[in-house]
Tab-separated table of C-alpha atoms in Angstrom:
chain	number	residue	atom	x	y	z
Z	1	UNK	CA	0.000	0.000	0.000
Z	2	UNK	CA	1.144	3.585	-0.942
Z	3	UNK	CA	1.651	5.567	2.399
Z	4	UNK	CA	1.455	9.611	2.215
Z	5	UNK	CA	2.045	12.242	4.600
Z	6	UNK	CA	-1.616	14.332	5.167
Z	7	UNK	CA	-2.739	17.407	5.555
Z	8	UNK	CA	-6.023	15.517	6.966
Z	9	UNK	CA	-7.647	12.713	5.135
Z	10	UNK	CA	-10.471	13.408	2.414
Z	11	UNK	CA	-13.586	13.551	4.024
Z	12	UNK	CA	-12.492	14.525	7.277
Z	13	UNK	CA	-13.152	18.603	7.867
Z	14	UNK	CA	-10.530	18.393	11.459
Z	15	UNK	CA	-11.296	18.200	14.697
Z	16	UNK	CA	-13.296	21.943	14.806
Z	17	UNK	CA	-12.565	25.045	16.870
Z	18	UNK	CA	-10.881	25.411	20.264
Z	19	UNK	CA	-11.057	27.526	22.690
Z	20	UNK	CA	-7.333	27.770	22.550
Z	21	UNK	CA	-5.998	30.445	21.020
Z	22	UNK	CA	-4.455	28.817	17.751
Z	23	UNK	CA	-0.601	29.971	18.588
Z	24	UNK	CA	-1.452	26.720	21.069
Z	25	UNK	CA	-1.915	24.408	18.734
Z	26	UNK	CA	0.143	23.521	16.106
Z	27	UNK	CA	-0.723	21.990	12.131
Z	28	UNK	CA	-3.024	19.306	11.948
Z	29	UNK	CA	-1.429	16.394	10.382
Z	30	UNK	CA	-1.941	12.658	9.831
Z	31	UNK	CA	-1.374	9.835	8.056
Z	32	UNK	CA	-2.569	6.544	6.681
Z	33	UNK	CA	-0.918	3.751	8.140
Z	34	UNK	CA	0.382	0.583	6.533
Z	35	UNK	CA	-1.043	-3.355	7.283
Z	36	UNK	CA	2.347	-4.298	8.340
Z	37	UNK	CA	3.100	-2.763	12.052
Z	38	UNK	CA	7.027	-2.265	12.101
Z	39	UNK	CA	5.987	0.016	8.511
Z	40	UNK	CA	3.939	1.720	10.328
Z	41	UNK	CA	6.368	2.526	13.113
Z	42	UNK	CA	8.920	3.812	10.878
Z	43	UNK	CA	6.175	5.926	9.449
Z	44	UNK	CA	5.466	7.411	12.661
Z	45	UNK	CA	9.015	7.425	13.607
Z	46	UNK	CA	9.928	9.789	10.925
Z	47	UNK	CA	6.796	11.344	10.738
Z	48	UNK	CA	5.177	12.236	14.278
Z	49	UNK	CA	6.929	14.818	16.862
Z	50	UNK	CA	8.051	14.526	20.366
Z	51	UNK	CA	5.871	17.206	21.767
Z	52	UNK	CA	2.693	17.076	23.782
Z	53	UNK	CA	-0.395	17.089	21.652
Z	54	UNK	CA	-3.815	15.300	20.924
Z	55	UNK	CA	-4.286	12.329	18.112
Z	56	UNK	CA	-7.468	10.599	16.686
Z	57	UNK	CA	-7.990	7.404	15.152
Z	58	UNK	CA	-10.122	7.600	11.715
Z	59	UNK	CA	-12.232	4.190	10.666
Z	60	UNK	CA	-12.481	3.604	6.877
Z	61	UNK	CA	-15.626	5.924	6.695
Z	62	UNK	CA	-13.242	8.989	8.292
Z	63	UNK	CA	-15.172	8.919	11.597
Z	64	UNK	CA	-13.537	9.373	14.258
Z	65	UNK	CA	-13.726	6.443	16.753
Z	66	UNK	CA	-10.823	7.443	19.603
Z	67	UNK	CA	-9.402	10.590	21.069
Z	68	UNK	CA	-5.994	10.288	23.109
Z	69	UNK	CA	-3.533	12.706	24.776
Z	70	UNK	CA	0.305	12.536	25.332
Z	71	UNK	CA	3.324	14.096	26.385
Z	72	UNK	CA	4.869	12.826	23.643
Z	73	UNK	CA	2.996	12.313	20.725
Z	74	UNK	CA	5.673	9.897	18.652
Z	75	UNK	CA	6.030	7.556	21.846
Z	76	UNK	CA	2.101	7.680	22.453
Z	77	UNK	CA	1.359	6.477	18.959
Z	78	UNK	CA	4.347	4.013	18.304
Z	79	UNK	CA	2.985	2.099	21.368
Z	80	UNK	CA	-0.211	1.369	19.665
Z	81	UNK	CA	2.129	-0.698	16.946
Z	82	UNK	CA	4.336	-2.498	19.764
Z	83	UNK	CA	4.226	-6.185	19.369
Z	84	UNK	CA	2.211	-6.587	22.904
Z	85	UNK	CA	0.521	-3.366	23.084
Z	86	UNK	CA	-0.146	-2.777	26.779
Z	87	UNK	CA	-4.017	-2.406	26.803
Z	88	UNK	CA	-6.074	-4.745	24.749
Z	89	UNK	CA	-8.160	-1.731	23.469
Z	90	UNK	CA	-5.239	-0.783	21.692
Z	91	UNK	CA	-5.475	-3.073	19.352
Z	92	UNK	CA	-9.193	-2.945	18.690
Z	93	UNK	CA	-9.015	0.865	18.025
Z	94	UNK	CA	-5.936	-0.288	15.563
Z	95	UNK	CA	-7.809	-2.635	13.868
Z	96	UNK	CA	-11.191	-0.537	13.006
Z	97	UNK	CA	-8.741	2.255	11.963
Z	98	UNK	CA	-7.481	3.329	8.816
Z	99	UNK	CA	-5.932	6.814	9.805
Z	100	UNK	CA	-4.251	8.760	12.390
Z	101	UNK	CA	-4.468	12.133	12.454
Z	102	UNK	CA	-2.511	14.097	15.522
Z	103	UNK	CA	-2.561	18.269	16.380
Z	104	UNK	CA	0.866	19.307	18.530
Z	105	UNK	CA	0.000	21.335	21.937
Z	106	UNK	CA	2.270	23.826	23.453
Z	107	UNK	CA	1.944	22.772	26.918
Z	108	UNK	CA	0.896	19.561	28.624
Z	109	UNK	CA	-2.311	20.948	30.168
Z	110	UNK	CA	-3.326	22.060	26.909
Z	111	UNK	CA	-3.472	19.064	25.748
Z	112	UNK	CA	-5.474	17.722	28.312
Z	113	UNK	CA	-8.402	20.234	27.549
Z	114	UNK	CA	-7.788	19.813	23.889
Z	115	UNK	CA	-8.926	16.065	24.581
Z	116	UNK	CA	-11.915	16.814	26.845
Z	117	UNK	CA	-12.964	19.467	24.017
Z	118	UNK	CA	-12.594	16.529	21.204
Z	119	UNK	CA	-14.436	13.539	23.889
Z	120	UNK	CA	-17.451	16.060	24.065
Z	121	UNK	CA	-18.168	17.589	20.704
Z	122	UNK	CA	-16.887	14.304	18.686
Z	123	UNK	CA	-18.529	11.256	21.543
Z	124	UNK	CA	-15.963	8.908	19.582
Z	125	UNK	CA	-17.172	5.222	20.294
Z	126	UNK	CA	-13.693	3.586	21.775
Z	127	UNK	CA	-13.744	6.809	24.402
Z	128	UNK	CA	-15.115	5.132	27.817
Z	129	UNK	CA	-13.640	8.034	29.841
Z	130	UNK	CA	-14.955	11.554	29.954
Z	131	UNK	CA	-18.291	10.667	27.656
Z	132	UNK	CA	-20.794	13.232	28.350
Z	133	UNK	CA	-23.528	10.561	28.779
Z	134	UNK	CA	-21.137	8.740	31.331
Z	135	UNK	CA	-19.014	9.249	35.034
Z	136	UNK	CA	-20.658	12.697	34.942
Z	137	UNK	CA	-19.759	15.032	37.421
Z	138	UNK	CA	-22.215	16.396	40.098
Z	139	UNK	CA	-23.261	18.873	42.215
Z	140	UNK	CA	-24.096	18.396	46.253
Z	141	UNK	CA	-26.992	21.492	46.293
Z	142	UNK	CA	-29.354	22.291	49.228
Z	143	UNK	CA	-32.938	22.741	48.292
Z	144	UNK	CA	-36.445	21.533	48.657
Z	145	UNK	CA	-38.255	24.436	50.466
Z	146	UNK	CA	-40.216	24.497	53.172
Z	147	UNK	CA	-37.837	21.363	54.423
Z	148	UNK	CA	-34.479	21.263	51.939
Z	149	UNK	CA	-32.297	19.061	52.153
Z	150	UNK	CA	-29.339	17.785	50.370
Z	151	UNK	CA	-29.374	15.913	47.000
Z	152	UNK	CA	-27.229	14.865	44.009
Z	153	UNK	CA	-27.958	17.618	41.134
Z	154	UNK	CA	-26.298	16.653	37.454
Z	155	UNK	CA	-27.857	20.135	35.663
Z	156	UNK	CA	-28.112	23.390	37.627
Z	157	UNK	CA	-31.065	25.039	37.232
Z	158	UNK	CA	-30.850	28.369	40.034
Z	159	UNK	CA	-33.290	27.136	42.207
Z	160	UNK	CA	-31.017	25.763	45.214
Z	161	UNK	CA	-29.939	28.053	47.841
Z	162	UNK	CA	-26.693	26.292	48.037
Z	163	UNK	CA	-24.491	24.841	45.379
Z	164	UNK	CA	-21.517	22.354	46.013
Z	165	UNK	CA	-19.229	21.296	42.966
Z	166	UNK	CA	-18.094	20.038	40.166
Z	167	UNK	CA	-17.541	16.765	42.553
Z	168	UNK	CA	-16.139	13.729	40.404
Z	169	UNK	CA	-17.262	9.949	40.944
Z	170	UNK	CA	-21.053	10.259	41.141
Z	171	UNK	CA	-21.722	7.130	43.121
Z	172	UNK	CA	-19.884	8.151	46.009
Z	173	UNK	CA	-21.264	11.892	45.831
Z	174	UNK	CA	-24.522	10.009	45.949
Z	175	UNK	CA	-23.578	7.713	48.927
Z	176	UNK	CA	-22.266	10.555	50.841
Z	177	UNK	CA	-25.408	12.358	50.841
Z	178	UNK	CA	-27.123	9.840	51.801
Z	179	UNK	CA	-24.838	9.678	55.180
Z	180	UNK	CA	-24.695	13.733	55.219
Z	181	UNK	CA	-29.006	13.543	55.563
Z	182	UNK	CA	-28.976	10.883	58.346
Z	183	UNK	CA	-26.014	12.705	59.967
Z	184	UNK	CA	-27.826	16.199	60.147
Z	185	UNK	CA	-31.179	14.673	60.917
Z	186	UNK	CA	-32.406	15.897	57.120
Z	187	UNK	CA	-35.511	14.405	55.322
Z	188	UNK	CA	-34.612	12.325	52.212
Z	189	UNK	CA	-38.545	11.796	51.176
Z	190	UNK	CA	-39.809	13.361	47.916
Z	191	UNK	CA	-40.285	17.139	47.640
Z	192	UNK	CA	-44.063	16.619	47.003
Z	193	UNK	CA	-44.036	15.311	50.644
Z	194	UNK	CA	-46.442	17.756	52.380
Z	195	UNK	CA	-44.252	19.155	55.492
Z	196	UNK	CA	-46.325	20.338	58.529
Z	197	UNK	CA	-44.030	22.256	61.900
Z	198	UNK	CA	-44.746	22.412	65.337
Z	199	UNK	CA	-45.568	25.997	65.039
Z	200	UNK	CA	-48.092	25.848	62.322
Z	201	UNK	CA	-51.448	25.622	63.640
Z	202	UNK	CA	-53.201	22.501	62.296
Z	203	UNK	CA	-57.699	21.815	62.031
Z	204	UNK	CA	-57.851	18.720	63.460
Z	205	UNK	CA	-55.786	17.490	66.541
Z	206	UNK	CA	-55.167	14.085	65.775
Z	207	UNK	CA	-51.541	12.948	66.018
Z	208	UNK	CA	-49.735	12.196	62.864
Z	209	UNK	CA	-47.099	9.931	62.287
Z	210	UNK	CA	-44.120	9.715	60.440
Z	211	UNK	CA	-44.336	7.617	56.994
Z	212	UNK	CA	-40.880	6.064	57.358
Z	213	UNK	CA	-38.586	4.777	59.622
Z	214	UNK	CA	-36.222	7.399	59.642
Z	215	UNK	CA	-37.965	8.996	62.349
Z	216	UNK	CA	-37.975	6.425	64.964
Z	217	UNK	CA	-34.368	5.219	64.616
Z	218	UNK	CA	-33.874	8.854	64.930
Z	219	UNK	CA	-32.307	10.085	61.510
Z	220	UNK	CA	-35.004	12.195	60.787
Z	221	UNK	CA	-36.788	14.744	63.029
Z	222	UNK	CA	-40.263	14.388	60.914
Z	223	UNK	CA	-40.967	17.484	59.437
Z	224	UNK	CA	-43.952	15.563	57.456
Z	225	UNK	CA	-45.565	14.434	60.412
Z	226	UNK	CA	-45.136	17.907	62.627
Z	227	UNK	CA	-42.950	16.242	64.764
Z	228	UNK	CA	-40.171	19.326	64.757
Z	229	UNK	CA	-40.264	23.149	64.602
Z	230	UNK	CA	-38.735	24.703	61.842
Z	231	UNK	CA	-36.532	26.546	63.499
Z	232	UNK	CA	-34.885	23.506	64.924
Z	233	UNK	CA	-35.271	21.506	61.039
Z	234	UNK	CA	-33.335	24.912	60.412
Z	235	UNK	CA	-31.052	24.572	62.348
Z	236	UNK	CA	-29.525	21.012	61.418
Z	237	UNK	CA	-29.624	22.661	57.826
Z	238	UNK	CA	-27.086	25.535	59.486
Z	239	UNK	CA	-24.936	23.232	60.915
Z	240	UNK	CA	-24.752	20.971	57.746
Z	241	UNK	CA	-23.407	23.969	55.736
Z	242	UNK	CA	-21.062	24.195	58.411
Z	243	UNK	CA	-19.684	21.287	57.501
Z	244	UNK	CA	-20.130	21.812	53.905
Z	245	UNK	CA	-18.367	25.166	54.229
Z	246	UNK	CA	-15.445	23.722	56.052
Z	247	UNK	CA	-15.804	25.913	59.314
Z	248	UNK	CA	-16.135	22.558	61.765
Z	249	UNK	CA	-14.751	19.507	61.792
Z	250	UNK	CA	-16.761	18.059	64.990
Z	251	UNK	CA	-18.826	16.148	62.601
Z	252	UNK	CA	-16.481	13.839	61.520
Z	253	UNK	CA	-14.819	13.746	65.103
Z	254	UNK	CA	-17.926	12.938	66.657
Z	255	UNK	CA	-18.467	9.948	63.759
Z	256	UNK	CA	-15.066	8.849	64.411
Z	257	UNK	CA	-15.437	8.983	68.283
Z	258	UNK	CA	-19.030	6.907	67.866
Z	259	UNK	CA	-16.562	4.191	65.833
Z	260	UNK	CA	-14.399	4.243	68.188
Z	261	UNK	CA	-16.312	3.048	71.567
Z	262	UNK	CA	-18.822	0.846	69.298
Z	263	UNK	CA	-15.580	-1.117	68.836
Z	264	UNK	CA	-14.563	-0.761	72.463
Z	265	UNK	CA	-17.778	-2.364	73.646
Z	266	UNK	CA	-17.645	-4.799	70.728
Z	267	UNK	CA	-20.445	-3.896	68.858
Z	268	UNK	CA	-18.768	-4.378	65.500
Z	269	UNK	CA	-21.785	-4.399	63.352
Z	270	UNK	CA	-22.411	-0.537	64.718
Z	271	UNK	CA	-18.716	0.079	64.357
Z	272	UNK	CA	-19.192	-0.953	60.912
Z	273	UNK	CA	-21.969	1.136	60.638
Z	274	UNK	CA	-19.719	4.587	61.750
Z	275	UNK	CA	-16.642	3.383	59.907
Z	276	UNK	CA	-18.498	3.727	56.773
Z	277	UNK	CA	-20.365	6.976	57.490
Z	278	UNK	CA	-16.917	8.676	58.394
Z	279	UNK	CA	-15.102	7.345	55.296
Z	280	UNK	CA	-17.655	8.698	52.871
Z	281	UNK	CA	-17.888	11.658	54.767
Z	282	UNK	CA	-14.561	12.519	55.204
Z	283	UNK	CA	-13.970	11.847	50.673
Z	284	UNK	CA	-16.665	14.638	50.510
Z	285	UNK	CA	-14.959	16.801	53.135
Z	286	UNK	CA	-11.516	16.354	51.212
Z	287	UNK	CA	-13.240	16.557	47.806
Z	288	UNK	CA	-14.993	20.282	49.035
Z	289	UNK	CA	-11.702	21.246	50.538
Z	290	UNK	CA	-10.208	21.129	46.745
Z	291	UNK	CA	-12.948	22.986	45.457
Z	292	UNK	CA	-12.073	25.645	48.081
Z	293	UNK	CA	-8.652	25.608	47.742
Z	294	UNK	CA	-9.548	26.803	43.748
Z	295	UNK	CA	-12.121	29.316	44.706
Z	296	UNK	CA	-9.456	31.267	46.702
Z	297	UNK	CA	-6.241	30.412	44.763
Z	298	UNK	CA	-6.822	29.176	41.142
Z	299	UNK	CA	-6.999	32.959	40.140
Z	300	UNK	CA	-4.988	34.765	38.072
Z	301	UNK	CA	-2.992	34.292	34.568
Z	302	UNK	CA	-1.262	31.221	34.296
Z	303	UNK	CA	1.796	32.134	31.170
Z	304	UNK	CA	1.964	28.612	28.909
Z	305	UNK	CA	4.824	28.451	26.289
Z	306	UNK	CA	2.904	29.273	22.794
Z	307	UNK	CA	4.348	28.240	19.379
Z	308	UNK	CA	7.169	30.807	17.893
Z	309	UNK	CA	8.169	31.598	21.392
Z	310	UNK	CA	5.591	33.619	22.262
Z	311	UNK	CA	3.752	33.604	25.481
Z	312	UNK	CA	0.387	32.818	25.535
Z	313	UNK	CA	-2.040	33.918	28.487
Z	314	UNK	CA	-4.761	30.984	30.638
Z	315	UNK	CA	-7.382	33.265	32.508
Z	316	UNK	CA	-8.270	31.694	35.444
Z	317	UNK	CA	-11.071	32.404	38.027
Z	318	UNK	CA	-11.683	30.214	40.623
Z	319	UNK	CA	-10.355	27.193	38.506
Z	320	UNK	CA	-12.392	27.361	35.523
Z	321	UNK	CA	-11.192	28.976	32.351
Z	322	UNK	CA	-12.313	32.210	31.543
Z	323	UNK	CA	-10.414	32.754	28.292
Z	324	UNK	CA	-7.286	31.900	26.298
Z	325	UNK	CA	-5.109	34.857	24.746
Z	326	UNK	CA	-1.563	35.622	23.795
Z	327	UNK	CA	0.365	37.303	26.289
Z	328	UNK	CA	0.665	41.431	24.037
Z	329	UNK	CA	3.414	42.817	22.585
Z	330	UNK	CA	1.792	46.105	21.203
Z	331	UNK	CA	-0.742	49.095	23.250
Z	332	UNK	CA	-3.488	47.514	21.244
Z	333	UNK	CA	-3.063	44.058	22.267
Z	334	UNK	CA	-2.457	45.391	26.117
Z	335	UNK	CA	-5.502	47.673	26.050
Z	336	UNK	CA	-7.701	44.580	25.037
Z	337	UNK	CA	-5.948	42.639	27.315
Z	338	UNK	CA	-6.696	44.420	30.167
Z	339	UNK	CA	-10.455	44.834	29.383
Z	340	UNK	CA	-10.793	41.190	29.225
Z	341	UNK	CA	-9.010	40.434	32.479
Z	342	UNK	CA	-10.471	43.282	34.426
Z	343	UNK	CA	-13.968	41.712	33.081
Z	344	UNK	CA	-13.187	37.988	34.108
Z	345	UNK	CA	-11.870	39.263	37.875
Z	346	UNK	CA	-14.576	41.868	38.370
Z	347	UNK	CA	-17.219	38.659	38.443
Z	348	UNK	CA	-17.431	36.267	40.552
Z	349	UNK	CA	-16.256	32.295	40.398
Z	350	UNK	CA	-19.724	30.613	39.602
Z	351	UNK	CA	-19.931	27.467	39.103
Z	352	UNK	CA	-20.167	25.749	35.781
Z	353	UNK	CA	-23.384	25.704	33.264
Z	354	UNK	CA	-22.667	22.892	31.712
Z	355	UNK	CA	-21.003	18.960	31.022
Z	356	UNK	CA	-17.597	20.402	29.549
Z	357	UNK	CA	-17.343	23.521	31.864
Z	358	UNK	CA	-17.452	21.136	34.934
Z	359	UNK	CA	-14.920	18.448	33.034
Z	360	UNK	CA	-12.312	21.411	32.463
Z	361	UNK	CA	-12.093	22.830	36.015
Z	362	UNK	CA	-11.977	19.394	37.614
Z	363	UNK	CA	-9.036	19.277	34.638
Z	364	UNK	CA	-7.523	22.420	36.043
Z	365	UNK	CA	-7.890	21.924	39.489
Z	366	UNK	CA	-6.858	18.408	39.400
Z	367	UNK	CA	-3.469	19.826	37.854
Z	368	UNK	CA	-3.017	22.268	40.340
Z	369	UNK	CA	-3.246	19.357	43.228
Z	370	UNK	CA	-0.797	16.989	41.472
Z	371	UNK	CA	1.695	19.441	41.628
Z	372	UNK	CA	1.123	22.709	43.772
Z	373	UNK	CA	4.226	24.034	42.256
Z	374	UNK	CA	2.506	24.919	39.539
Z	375	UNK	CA	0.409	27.759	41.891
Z	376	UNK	CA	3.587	29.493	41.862
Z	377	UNK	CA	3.381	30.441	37.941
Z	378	UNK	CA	0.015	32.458	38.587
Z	379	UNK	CA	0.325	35.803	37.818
Z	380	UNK	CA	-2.336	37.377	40.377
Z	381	UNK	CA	-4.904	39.914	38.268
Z	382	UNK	CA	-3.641	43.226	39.291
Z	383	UNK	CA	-0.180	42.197	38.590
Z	384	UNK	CA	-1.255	41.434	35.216
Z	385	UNK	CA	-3.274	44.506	34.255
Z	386	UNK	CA	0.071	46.751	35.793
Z	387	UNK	CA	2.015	44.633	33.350
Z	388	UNK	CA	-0.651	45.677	30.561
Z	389	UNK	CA	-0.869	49.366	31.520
Z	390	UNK	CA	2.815	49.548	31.168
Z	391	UNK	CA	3.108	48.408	27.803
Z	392	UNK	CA	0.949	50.665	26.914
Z	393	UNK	CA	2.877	53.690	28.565
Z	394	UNK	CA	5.885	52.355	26.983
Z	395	UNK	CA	4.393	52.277	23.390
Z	396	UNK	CA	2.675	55.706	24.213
Z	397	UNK	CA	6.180	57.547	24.955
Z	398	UNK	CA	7.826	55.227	21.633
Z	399	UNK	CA	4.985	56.948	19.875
């Protein structure tokens, strides 16, 4: 078979905008690739560069069926041709493939929201991870009025009073609140539940009771059955934010402490019982500390090597990206510069609308936690618009 060096394959228009300014990305280039693998790693050997990008895998119809990242794109695609690839997948996606196709990134993290960006506009079929119809993030929001609660939310709508998130894995978010309603003595029963308080006066006198068990192993203080007031229901929604906030940490000592002397007296089954409140507790604790750790640091311009040795510019706000330019060399560039940023840090760091806004902070903020040296490249706001006044002073008094 005749092997040639592509622009992109007929029939294939690329893999479509970015928000990444384009001095991020380099030349889109691909190639079909031989039947006979140790051709096709000499064709990628010669061919594909050793700098961080994306790559997609093309069947014989040009659709694209896999999107993959690297730090090294030559080494990432010459292990799909080693004579044991390492994942079984690999060679499925090989063998429904006619074409790869691969787009350099300037920077590492680039490349990682260059993927996510691909995964949800493109859905290819070999992609298990990041699919917008599966692991979905979540949000932990308070709401159900005259009783709220908490509850798992996948779309926000701004109807909750309180809003928790992006959290990754949904099954534990959705265990955890579970534990976080018994803990705080919260309802968990349907919003069409009709709630009744101690201080509403009712027509008839005759006692109600609760309609679940909650209330008599005493995990709920039954607000449907005007067993509580609702200032104390209020309350245990006060000192579940609390916890939520981060300002105590006497929940989970209290959990632990419960454990603890269940186990003394040998009542393992209860112990049990604790052990597993505390653990999923204490992942939400450490997965909400994260997400504050971004609100109040994850600000600022992050600088990321550009192509032609320029300098390009990551607006951050509270972890999620609020836009992508090159760092300016001229008064125009600086005066639009600092227009943008003063914009993105004169708002504040609300959470994200939708599926791929919620996948690229977790990105961003997952970066940031792997290595906190990174934290130290931020160039805070202000610092940034000085740095943007002054080139345009200096190309005032050129002028």
């Amino acid at each position: 078979m005749a092997v040639t060096l592509l622009g992109k394959p007929t029939g294939f228009d690329g893999f479509g905008p970015s928000m990444l300014v384009q001095q991020m990305r380099g030349r889109l280039r691909g190639v079909q690739f031989p039947n006979d693998r140790l051709d096709a790693r000499k064709l990628l050997r010669q061919n594909s560069p050793l700098v961080p990008g994306v790559y997609g895998w093309l069947d014989s119809n040009r659709r694209l069926i896999y999107v993959g990242k690297s730090k090294s794109l030559r080494k990432r695609l010459l292990s799909y041709f080693a004579k044991k690839p390492s994942d079984n997948r690999m060679d499925r996606i090989r063998q429904h493939s006619e074409f790869i196709v691969w787009e350099p990134i300037s920077h590492e993290l680039l490349a990682l929201i260059r993927e996510q960006e691909l995964i949800h506009r493109w859905r290819p079929e070999y992609n298990s991870m990041g699919q917008p119809t599966r692991m979905q993030p979540a949000f932990l929001c308070i709401g159900g009025s005259p009783a709220p609660n908490a509850r798992l939310v996948r779309r926000l709508t701004g109807k909750y009073s309180h809003v928790f998130g992006p959290i990754s894995g949904t099954n534990r978010l959705q265990q955890a609140i579970i534990r976080l309603n018994q803990v705080f003595r919260l309802r968990d029963c349907p919003d069409k539940t009709r709630f009744q308080f101690t201080s509403q006066r009712l027509l008839f006198d005759d006692p109600a009771t609760a309609k679940c068990i909650r209330h008599e192993i005493g995990t709920c203080p039954g607000p449907c059955a005007s067993l509580c007031s609702l200032k104390d229901y209020r309350r245990q929604v006060d000192e579940m934010l609390c916890f939520l906030d981060g300002n105590s940490q006497s929940t989970l000592d209290a959990i632990e402490n419960r454990m603890k002397e269940a186990a003394r007296r040998e009542a393992f089954e209860t112990a049990a019982i604790h052990r597993d409140c505390w653990e999923h507790l204490s992942w939400l604790d450490r997965r909400l500390q994260t997400l504050r750790m971004a609100d109040k640091h994850l600000s600022g311009i992050l600088p990321i090597p550009a192509r032609r040795n320029r300098t390009a510019w990551m607006v951050l706000r509270g972890g999620r990206i609020g836009a992508t330019m090159l760092a300016p060399e001229n008064a125009d560039q600086a005066t639009s510069a600092r227009k943008l940023i003063v914009q993105i840090a004169g708002r504040a760091a609300d959470s994200p609308t939708n599926l791929l806004e919620m996948s690229l902070q977790l990105i961003v903020v997952s970066w940031f936690r792997h290595d906190s040296a990174h934290k130290q490249e931020l160039l805070g706001f202000d610092a940034a618009i000085r740095d943007c006044e002054r080139r345009t002073s200096q190309a005032c008094i050129a002028a």
